[in-house]
Coordinates of C-alpha atoms and ligand atoms in Angstrom, one line a residue:
M1 CA 111.2 122.5 109.4
S2 CA 111.1 118.9 108.2
E3 CA 108.7 118.0 105.5
A4 CA 105.2 117.0 106.4
V5 CA 104.5 113.2 106.3
L6 CA 101.0 114.1 105.0
A7 CA 99.7 117.2 103.3
T8 CA 96.5 117.8 101.5
T9 CA 95.4 120.9 99.7
G10 CA 91.8 121.5 98.5
L11 CA 90.9 117.8 98.9
T12 CA 87.4 117.1 97.7
R13 CA 85.2 114.0 97.5
S14 CA 81.6 113.8 96.3
F15 CA 79.3 110.8 96.0
E16 CA 76.5 110.4 93.4
Q17 CA 73.5 108.9 95.1
G18 CA 70.1 108.5 93.5
G19 CA 70.6 111.4 91.1
E20 CA 71.9 113.6 93.9
T21 CA 75.5 114.7 94.5
I22 CA 76.6 114.7 98.1
H23 CA 79.7 116.8 98.7
V24 CA 81.4 115.2 101.7
L25 CA 84.9 116.8 101.6
R26 CA 84.7 120.4 100.3
G27 CA 88.4 121.4 100.2
V28 CA 90.3 119.9 103.1
N29 CA 93.7 121.4 103.9
L30 CA 95.9 119.6 106.4
S31 CA 99.5 119.1 107.2
I32 CA 100.9 116.4 109.6
A33 CA 104.4 116.8 110.9
P34 CA 106.7 113.7 111.4
G35 CA 105.8 112.1 114.7
E36 CA 102.7 114.2 115.3
I37 CA 99.6 112.5 116.6
V38 CA 96.4 114.2 115.6
A39 CA 92.8 113.4 116.5
L40 CA 90.1 113.7 113.8
L41 CA 86.7 114.5 115.3
G42 CA 83.4 115.2 113.7
P43 CA 79.8 114.1 113.8
S44 CA 78.8 110.7 112.3
G45 CA 78.6 111.2 108.5
S46 CA 80.9 114.2 108.5
G47 CA 83.5 112.3 106.3
K48 CA 86.2 111.1 108.7
S49 CA 86.4 107.7 107.2
T50 CA 86.2 109.2 103.7
L51 CA 89.1 111.4 104.5
L52 CA 91.2 108.5 105.9
Q53 CA 90.4 106.4 102.8
A54 CA 91.5 109.2 100.6
V55 CA 94.9 109.9 102.3
G56 CA 95.4 106.1 102.6
L57 CA 95.3 105.9 98.8
L58 CA 92.6 103.3 99.1
E59 CA 90.4 104.6 96.3
G60 CA 90.3 107.3 93.6
G61 CA 87.5 109.8 92.9
F62 CA 89.1 112.7 94.8
G63 CA 89.9 116.2 93.8
G64 CA 92.8 118.3 95.0
S65 CA 96.3 117.3 96.2
I66 CA 97.5 114.5 98.6
R67 CA 101.2 114.4 99.3
I68 CA 102.8 111.6 101.3
T69 CA 106.2 112.6 102.5
G70 CA 106.2 115.1 99.7
V71 CA 105.2 112.8 96.9
E72 CA 102.0 113.7 95.0
A73 CA 99.6 110.8 95.1
A74 CA 98.1 111.7 91.7
Q75 CA 101.5 111.3 90.1
M76 CA 102.2 107.8 91.6
S77 CA 101.9 104.8 89.3
S78 CA 99.7 102.0 90.7
S79 CA 102.8 100.1 91.9
E80 CA 104.2 103.2 93.6
R81 CA 100.9 103.6 95.3
T82 CA 101.0 100.0 96.5
A83 CA 104.6 100.4 97.7
T84 CA 103.7 103.7 99.5
R85 CA 100.8 102.0 101.3
R86 CA 102.9 99.0 102.3
D87 CA 106.1 100.9 103.3
M88 CA 104.9 104.3 104.5
L89 CA 101.4 103.8 105.9
G90 CA 99.9 101.7 108.7
F91 CA 96.2 101.1 109.0
I92 CA 94.0 100.3 112.0
Y93 CA 90.3 99.9 111.8
Q94 CA 87.4 99.7 114.2
F95 CA 87.1 96.0 113.6
H96 CA 90.6 94.5 113.5
H97 CA 90.5 92.8 110.1
L98 CA 93.1 90.3 111.3
L99 CA 93.5 87.1 109.1
P100 CA 91.4 84.5 111.0
D101 CA 93.5 81.5 109.9
F102 CA 96.8 83.0 111.2
N103 CA 97.9 83.4 114.7
A104 CA 98.8 86.7 116.4
I105 CA 102.5 86.6 115.6
E106 CA 101.9 85.5 112.0
N107 CA 99.4 88.4 111.5
V108 CA 102.2 90.8 112.4
V109 CA 104.9 88.9 110.5
L110 CA 103.0 88.8 107.1
P111 CA 103.1 92.5 106.1
Q112 CA 106.9 92.4 106.8
L113 CA 107.4 89.4 104.6
V114 CA 105.4 91.2 101.8
K115 CA 107.9 94.1 102.2
G116 CA 110.8 91.7 101.9
T117 CA 112.0 91.5 105.5
S118 CA 113.6 88.1 106.4
R119 CA 111.5 85.7 108.4
A120 CA 113.9 85.9 111.3
D121 CA 113.9 89.7 111.5
A122 CA 110.1 89.8 111.0
D123 CA 109.6 87.2 113.8
A124 CA 111.8 89.2 116.1
R125 CA 110.0 92.5 115.4
A126 CA 106.5 90.9 115.7
S127 CA 107.4 89.3 119.0
E128 CA 108.9 92.5 120.4
L129 CA 105.9 94.6 119.4
L130 CA 103.3 92.1 120.7
T131 CA 105.3 91.7 124.0
T132 CA 105.4 95.5 124.4
L133 CA 101.7 95.4 124.1
G134 CA 101.4 92.8 126.8
L135 CA 100.6 89.9 124.5
G136 CA 103.8 87.9 125.0
H137 CA 101.8 85.0 126.3
R138 CA 99.3 85.1 123.4
L139 CA 101.6 84.9 120.4
T140 CA 100.2 81.7 118.9
H141 CA 96.6 82.4 119.6
R142 CA 94.3 83.0 116.6
P143 CA 92.1 86.0 116.5
S144 CA 89.0 84.0 117.5
Q145 CA 91.0 82.9 120.6
L146 CA 91.7 86.5 121.7
S147 CA 89.6 89.0 123.5
G148 CA 88.4 92.2 121.6
G149 CA 91.1 94.3 123.3
E150 CA 93.8 91.7 122.5
Q151 CA 92.7 91.6 118.9
Q152 CA 93.0 95.4 118.6
R153 CA 96.5 95.2 120.2
V154 CA 97.5 92.7 117.4
A155 CA 96.0 95.2 114.9
V156 CA 98.2 98.0 116.4
A157 CA 101.3 95.8 116.2
R158 CA 100.5 94.9 112.6
A159 CA 100.1 98.5 111.6
L160 CA 103.5 99.4 113.2
A161 CA 105.3 96.4 111.9
N162 CA 106.9 98.0 108.9
R163 CA 107.8 101.2 110.8
P164 CA 105.4 103.4 108.8
A165 CA 105.9 107.2 108.8
L166 CA 102.2 107.6 109.3
I167 CA 99.4 105.6 111.0
L168 CA 95.9 106.0 109.8
A169 CA 93.4 104.8 112.4
D170 CA 89.6 104.8 112.1
E171 CA 88.0 104.5 115.5
P172 CA 90.7 102.0 116.6
T173 CA 89.1 101.4 119.9
G174 CA 85.5 102.1 118.8
N175 CA 84.2 98.5 119.4
L176 CA 85.8 98.1 122.9
D177 CA 84.2 98.9 126.2
E178 CA 85.2 102.2 127.7
A179 CA 87.7 100.9 130.2
T180 CA 89.4 98.6 127.7
A181 CA 89.4 101.3 125.1
E182 CA 91.2 103.6 127.5
I183 CA 93.9 101.0 128.2
V184 CA 94.4 99.9 124.6
F185 CA 94.5 103.5 123.5
G186 CA 97.1 104.4 126.1
E187 CA 99.3 101.5 124.8
F188 CA 98.7 102.6 121.2
L189 CA 99.8 106.2 122.1
R190 CA 102.9 105.1 124.0
L191 CA 104.0 102.7 121.3
V192 CA 103.4 105.2 118.4
R193 CA 105.4 107.8 120.3
Q194 CA 108.2 105.4 121.1
E195 CA 108.3 104.3 117.4
G196 CA 108.2 108.0 116.2
S197 CA 105.4 107.4 113.7
A198 CA 102.9 110.2 113.0
A199 CA 99.2 109.3 113.3
V200 CA 95.8 110.5 112.3
V201 CA 93.1 109.0 114.5
A202 CA 89.4 109.3 113.8
T203 CA 87.4 109.1 117.0
H204 CA 84.1 110.1 118.6
N205 CA 85.8 110.2 122.0
E206 CA 86.7 113.7 123.2
R207 CA 88.7 112.4 126.1
L208 CA 90.9 110.3 123.9
A209 CA 91.2 113.2 121.5
A210 CA 92.5 115.4 124.3
R211 CA 95.4 113.0 124.8
M212 CA 96.7 113.6 121.3
D213 CA 99.0 116.4 120.1
R214 CA 96.4 118.3 118.2
V215 CA 92.6 118.0 117.4
L216 CA 91.1 118.6 114.0
R217 CA 87.4 118.8 113.6
L218 CA 85.6 118.0 110.4
H219 CA 82.4 119.9 109.8
D220 CA 80.4 120.7 106.6
G221 CA 83.3 119.3 104.5
H222 CA 85.9 121.5 106.1
L223 CA 88.5 121.1 108.8
S224 CA 88.9 123.5 111.7
Ligands
LIG301 N1 80.3 104.9 98.7 C1 79.5 105.9 99.1 N2 78.4 106.3 98.3 C2 77.6 107.3 98.7 N3 77.7 108.0 99.8 C3 78.8 107.7 100.6 C4 79.7 106.6 100.3 N4 80.6 106.5 101.3 C5 80.3 107.5 102.2 N5 79.2 108.1 101.8 C6 78.5 109.3 102.5 O1 79.6 110.2 102.9 C7 79.3 110.7 104.2 C8 80.5 110.6 105.0 O2 80.7 109.2 105.4 P1 81.9 108.7 106.3 O3 81.8 107.2 106.4 O4 83.2 109.3 105.8 O5 81.5 109.4 107.7 P2 82.2 109.3 109.1 O6 82.6 110.7 109.6 O7 83.3 108.3 109.1 O8 81.0 108.8 110.0 P3 81.1 107.8 111.3 O9 81.5 108.7 112.5 O10 79.7 107.3 111.5 O11 82.0 106.7 111.0 C9 78.1 110.0 104.7 O12 76.9 110.9 104.5 C10 77.9 108.8 103.8 O13 76.6 108.4 103.6
LIG302 MG1 83.7 106.5 110.0

């Protein structure tokens, strides 16, 4: 069996709030295989975003083990953590977080330039991804000149730009109307499968969850 792209063991996270300790993650064990697309379901406040932030190496304060392609996060230096986030992980959020002063293709080119890809190769990759997502005619539009669904497509292309082993998506179609969410999510799934990335996708939508390879449910700080 090939090595998991993501594995956690006994992952915990608590918050101190007004003299009280809230235990959000109480020992989460999960393992995501290369190319596997997994839904993360759970009631509001169950800790889905907290879990994605932990495995995205976005902040500290966690207990237990997180391994990204076999490498223990706690043993990474801060530059190794940055490189892992840049080269191995792709992020998609509910609100796109595109750079407002850059157009669609530039938003997809930039993370590639940060990684060291040549401008020509980055342009070609960005153009190909955006065209696959049906945005070939919107390459030079800025985020404010794009519809919500188009903005999320750009965010999908940006997340995949550096060919990450793992996509972490937090309600990626959560701010779209149902019909648009359905379409953008379908394109997301098709492209992620085509690219061979694994993905963990937090969602409240059972129907979208059923289209993924596996469903994980977060409840009382544990996964089932
Ligand atoms: N920085 C923080 N300080 C204190 N409590 C926090 C903090 N971040 C999150 N929490 C608490 O942790 C719990 C889990 O929050 P989280 O955002 O992970 O839930 P979620 O499952 O993503 O919910 P939703 O479906 O609404 O997005 C919540 O009760 C929240 O109030
Ligand atoms: Mg959340």
